[in-house]
Coordinates of C-alpha atoms in Angstrom, one line a residue:
M1 CA 250.7 272.6 41.7
K2 CA 252.7 272.6 44.7
H3 CA 253.9 269.0 45.1
Y4 CA 254.8 267.5 48.7
S5 CA 258.0 265.3 49.0
I6 CA 259.0 262.4 51.9
A7 CA 262.7 261.4 51.9
I8 CA 263.2 258.3 53.9
D9 CA 267.0 257.5 54.4
G10 CA 269.0 254.7 55.7
P11 CA 271.5 251.5 56.2
A12 CA 270.0 248.6 54.9
A13 CA 267.2 246.2 56.1
S14 CA 266.1 249.1 58.1
G15 CA 262.4 249.0 56.6
K16 CA 262.5 252.3 54.9
S17 CA 260.5 250.3 51.6
T18 CA 257.7 249.0 54.1
A19 CA 257.5 252.1 55.5
G20 CA 257.7 254.0 52.4
K21 CA 254.6 251.9 51.2
G22 CA 252.3 252.6 54.1
V23 CA 253.0 256.2 54.2
S24 CA 252.2 256.5 50.6
K25 CA 248.8 254.7 51.0
V26 CA 247.8 256.9 53.8
L27 CA 249.0 260.1 52.6
N28 CA 247.7 258.6 48.8
F29 CA 251.0 259.8 47.0
T30 CA 253.2 257.6 45.0
Y31 CA 255.2 255.9 46.4
L32 CA 259.3 255.3 44.3
D33 CA 261.1 252.1 45.5
T34 CA 264.8 253.9 44.6
G35 CA 266.4 250.7 46.0
S36 CA 264.9 248.2 43.5
M37 CA 265.8 250.4 40.8
Y38 CA 269.5 249.7 41.8
R39 CA 268.6 246.2 42.3
C40 CA 267.5 246.0 39.3
F41 CA 270.5 247.2 37.5
T42 CA 272.3 244.5 39.8
L43 CA 270.6 241.8 38.2
H44 CA 271.0 243.4 34.9
M45 CA 274.8 243.2 35.8
L46 CA 274.6 239.5 37.4
N47 CA 272.3 238.2 33.9
K48 CA 275.6 239.6 31.7
N49 CA 278.2 238.0 34.0
M50 CA 279.2 241.3 34.6
D51 CA 281.5 242.7 37.3
C52 CA 279.5 244.6 39.9
S53 CA 282.6 246.3 41.2
S54 CA 284.5 247.3 37.8
L55 CA 283.3 250.7 36.6
S56 CA 283.8 249.9 32.6
D57 CA 281.4 247.2 33.0
A58 CA 278.6 249.2 34.8
E59 CA 279.2 251.6 32.1
E60 CA 278.8 249.4 29.4
A61 CA 275.7 247.4 31.6
L62 CA 274.0 251.1 31.0
K63 CA 273.9 250.9 27.3
D64 CA 271.2 248.6 27.0
F65 CA 269.4 248.6 30.6
N66 CA 265.7 248.5 30.1
M67 CA 263.7 249.0 33.1
D68 CA 260.1 250.0 33.6
L69 CA 258.3 250.7 36.7
K70 CA 254.4 249.7 37.3
G71 CA 252.9 250.7 40.9
E72 CA 254.9 248.3 42.8
K73 CA 256.5 246.0 40.4
I74 CA 259.9 246.5 38.5
F75 CA 260.6 245.1 35.1
L76 CA 263.7 244.5 33.6
D77 CA 263.6 243.6 30.1
G78 CA 259.9 243.2 29.6
T79 CA 259.9 240.5 32.6
D80 CA 258.6 241.0 36.2
V81 CA 261.6 241.0 38.5
S82 CA 259.9 241.9 41.3
E83 CA 260.5 238.8 43.8
R84 CA 263.9 238.3 41.6
I85 CA 266.0 241.4 42.7
R86 CA 265.2 240.4 46.5
E87 CA 267.4 237.3 46.5
M88 CA 271.0 237.2 47.9
D89 CA 272.8 237.5 44.8
V90 CA 271.5 240.6 43.8
S91 CA 271.2 242.1 47.6
S92 CA 275.1 240.6 48.0
N93 CA 276.4 242.6 45.1
V94 CA 273.7 246.1 44.7
S95 CA 276.2 248.3 46.6
E96 CA 278.9 247.6 44.2
A97 CA 277.0 248.0 41.3
C98 CA 275.5 251.2 42.4
K99 CA 278.6 252.7 44.2
H100 CA 279.9 254.1 40.4
K101 CA 279.2 257.6 39.6
A102 CA 277.3 257.2 35.8
V103 CA 275.0 254.5 37.4
R104 CA 273.7 257.0 39.9
E105 CA 273.7 260.0 37.7
K106 CA 271.1 257.8 36.0
M107 CA 269.1 257.0 38.4
V108 CA 269.2 260.0 40.3
K109 CA 268.0 261.9 36.9
I110 CA 265.0 259.8 36.8
Q111 CA 264.1 259.9 40.4
Q112 CA 264.2 263.9 39.9
E113 CA 262.0 264.2 36.8
F114 CA 259.5 261.6 38.4
A115 CA 259.2 263.7 41.9
K116 CA 258.7 267.2 39.4
D117 CA 255.1 265.9 38.7
H118 CA 253.8 263.8 41.7
D119 CA 253.6 263.8 45.6
V120 CA 255.7 261.4 46.3
V121 CA 257.5 258.9 48.6
M122 CA 261.3 257.7 48.2
D123 CA 263.8 255.7 50.3
G124 CA 266.9 255.2 49.8
R125 CA 270.8 256.2 51.1
D126 CA 270.8 259.3 49.2
I127 CA 267.4 261.1 48.9
S128 CA 267.7 264.1 51.2
T129 CA 270.9 265.0 50.1
V130 CA 271.2 264.3 46.4
V131 CA 267.7 263.4 45.0
L132 CA 265.4 265.6 47.0
P133 CA 267.1 268.4 49.1
D134 CA 264.6 270.3 49.1
A135 CA 262.2 267.4 50.3
T136 CA 259.0 268.8 52.9
L137 CA 260.1 266.2 55.1
K138 CA 263.4 264.2 56.1
I139 CA 263.6 261.1 57.7
Y140 CA 267.0 259.2 58.6
Q141 CA 265.6 255.6 59.3
V142 CA 267.6 252.8 61.0
A143 CA 267.8 249.7 63.7
S144 CA 270.2 247.7 65.4
V145 CA 271.9 245.3 63.4
K146 CA 269.7 242.5 64.7
A147 CA 266.8 243.9 64.6
R148 CA 267.7 244.2 61.0
A149 CA 269.0 240.7 60.1
T150 CA 265.5 239.5 61.8
R151 CA 263.3 241.5 59.7
R152 CA 265.1 240.2 56.3
Y153 CA 265.9 236.9 57.7
E154 CA 261.7 236.6 58.6
E155 CA 260.7 238.1 55.0
M156 CA 263.0 235.7 53.0
R157 CA 261.8 233.0 54.8
N158 CA 258.1 234.1 54.3
K159 CA 258.9 234.1 50.7
G160 CA 260.3 230.4 50.5
I161 CA 263.8 231.7 50.3
E162 CA 266.6 229.7 52.1
V163 CA 269.0 232.0 53.7
S164 CA 271.0 231.4 57.1
Y165 CA 270.4 234.3 59.9
E166 CA 274.4 234.1 60.0
D167 CA 275.2 235.4 56.4
I168 CA 272.2 238.0 56.4
V169 CA 274.3 239.3 59.3
K170 CA 277.6 239.5 57.3
D171 CA 275.5 241.1 54.0
I172 CA 274.1 244.1 56.3
E173 CA 277.5 244.7 57.6
N174 CA 279.3 244.8 54.8
R175 CA 276.6 246.6 52.8
D176 CA 276.8 249.3 55.8
R177 CA 280.6 249.3 55.3
I178 CA 280.4 249.9 51.2
D179 CA 277.6 252.3 51.6
S180 CA 278.8 255.0 54.1
T181 CA 282.5 254.7 52.3
R182 CA 281.9 254.9 49.0
E183 CA 283.1 257.9 47.0
N184 CA 279.6 258.8 45.3
S185 CA 276.7 259.9 47.2
P186 CA 277.5 258.1 50.5
L187 CA 274.9 257.5 53.0
T188 CA 275.0 260.0 55.2
R189 CA 272.4 262.0 57.2
S190 CA 271.2 265.2 56.2
E191 CA 271.5 268.4 58.9
D192 CA 267.9 269.1 59.0
A193 CA 266.6 264.7 58.7
I194 CA 264.6 263.8 61.7
L195 CA 266.3 260.6 63.1
L196 CA 264.0 257.7 63.3
D197 CA 265.1 254.3 65.3
T198 CA 262.9 251.6 64.7
S199 CA 264.5 248.8 66.4
E200 CA 261.6 248.6 68.6
M201 CA 259.0 249.9 66.7
T202 CA 256.2 248.1 65.0
I203 CA 255.4 249.3 61.3
D204 CA 252.5 250.7 62.4
D205 CA 254.0 252.9 64.7
V206 CA 256.6 253.9 61.9
I207 CA 254.1 254.7 59.8
N208 CA 251.8 256.9 62.1
M209 CA 255.1 258.8 63.2
I210 CA 256.4 259.5 59.5
V211 CA 252.5 260.5 58.9
S212 CA 252.3 262.8 62.0
L213 CA 256.0 264.5 61.2
F214 CA 254.9 265.2 58.0
K215 CA 251.6 266.9 58.3
M216 CA 253.7 268.7 61.0
K217 CA 255.7 270.0 58.4
A218 CA 253.4 270.5 55.7
G219 CA 251.4 272.7 58.3
E220 CA 254.6 274.9 58.7
N221 CA 255.7 275.3 55.2
E222 CA 252.0 276.5 54.6

């Protein structure tokens, strides 16, 4: 049976997860939030008081990393950490923790095995370039730093998390720098990915656009 896949890449806080979840519901695909997987591992390292920038610490942390995905929930050592991994200490360390080759290889293997058996929507930094290079549709989703910071600020405030707008801007700029310059699977736009700037778009506009692009691509491949 042929399975379809949609890969959504782009910088931090560009709305990839929200768009991916919406698209998966419209198309009845399975959504896999790869960012949550890396955030979960980052939390695992923080819980063990490890240095997220240290390769040796990351390799040691992988030995007893116990993650489980159930729908849109993610569990670490049996505890639901879906909300915890969105807090600032995790956000400010995730780019460091996931730059290590051993960590990325582990996650990519899980993601590729999952895609073999599902019609899937995945979002992240290297989905179209590394994880799903043959995806039916590849999207490179961007937005201005101002738009991304405003969205993240409102999201966190709505969850009751106190954070300053200025800190979010600094965090996004820092993550952009790390994600774009890291040695292993840096954030890059694949040649066949469609650029989608969502700075002035509503989430419904983004979802409808991606769904339309997918139907066009799927039709071409029939």
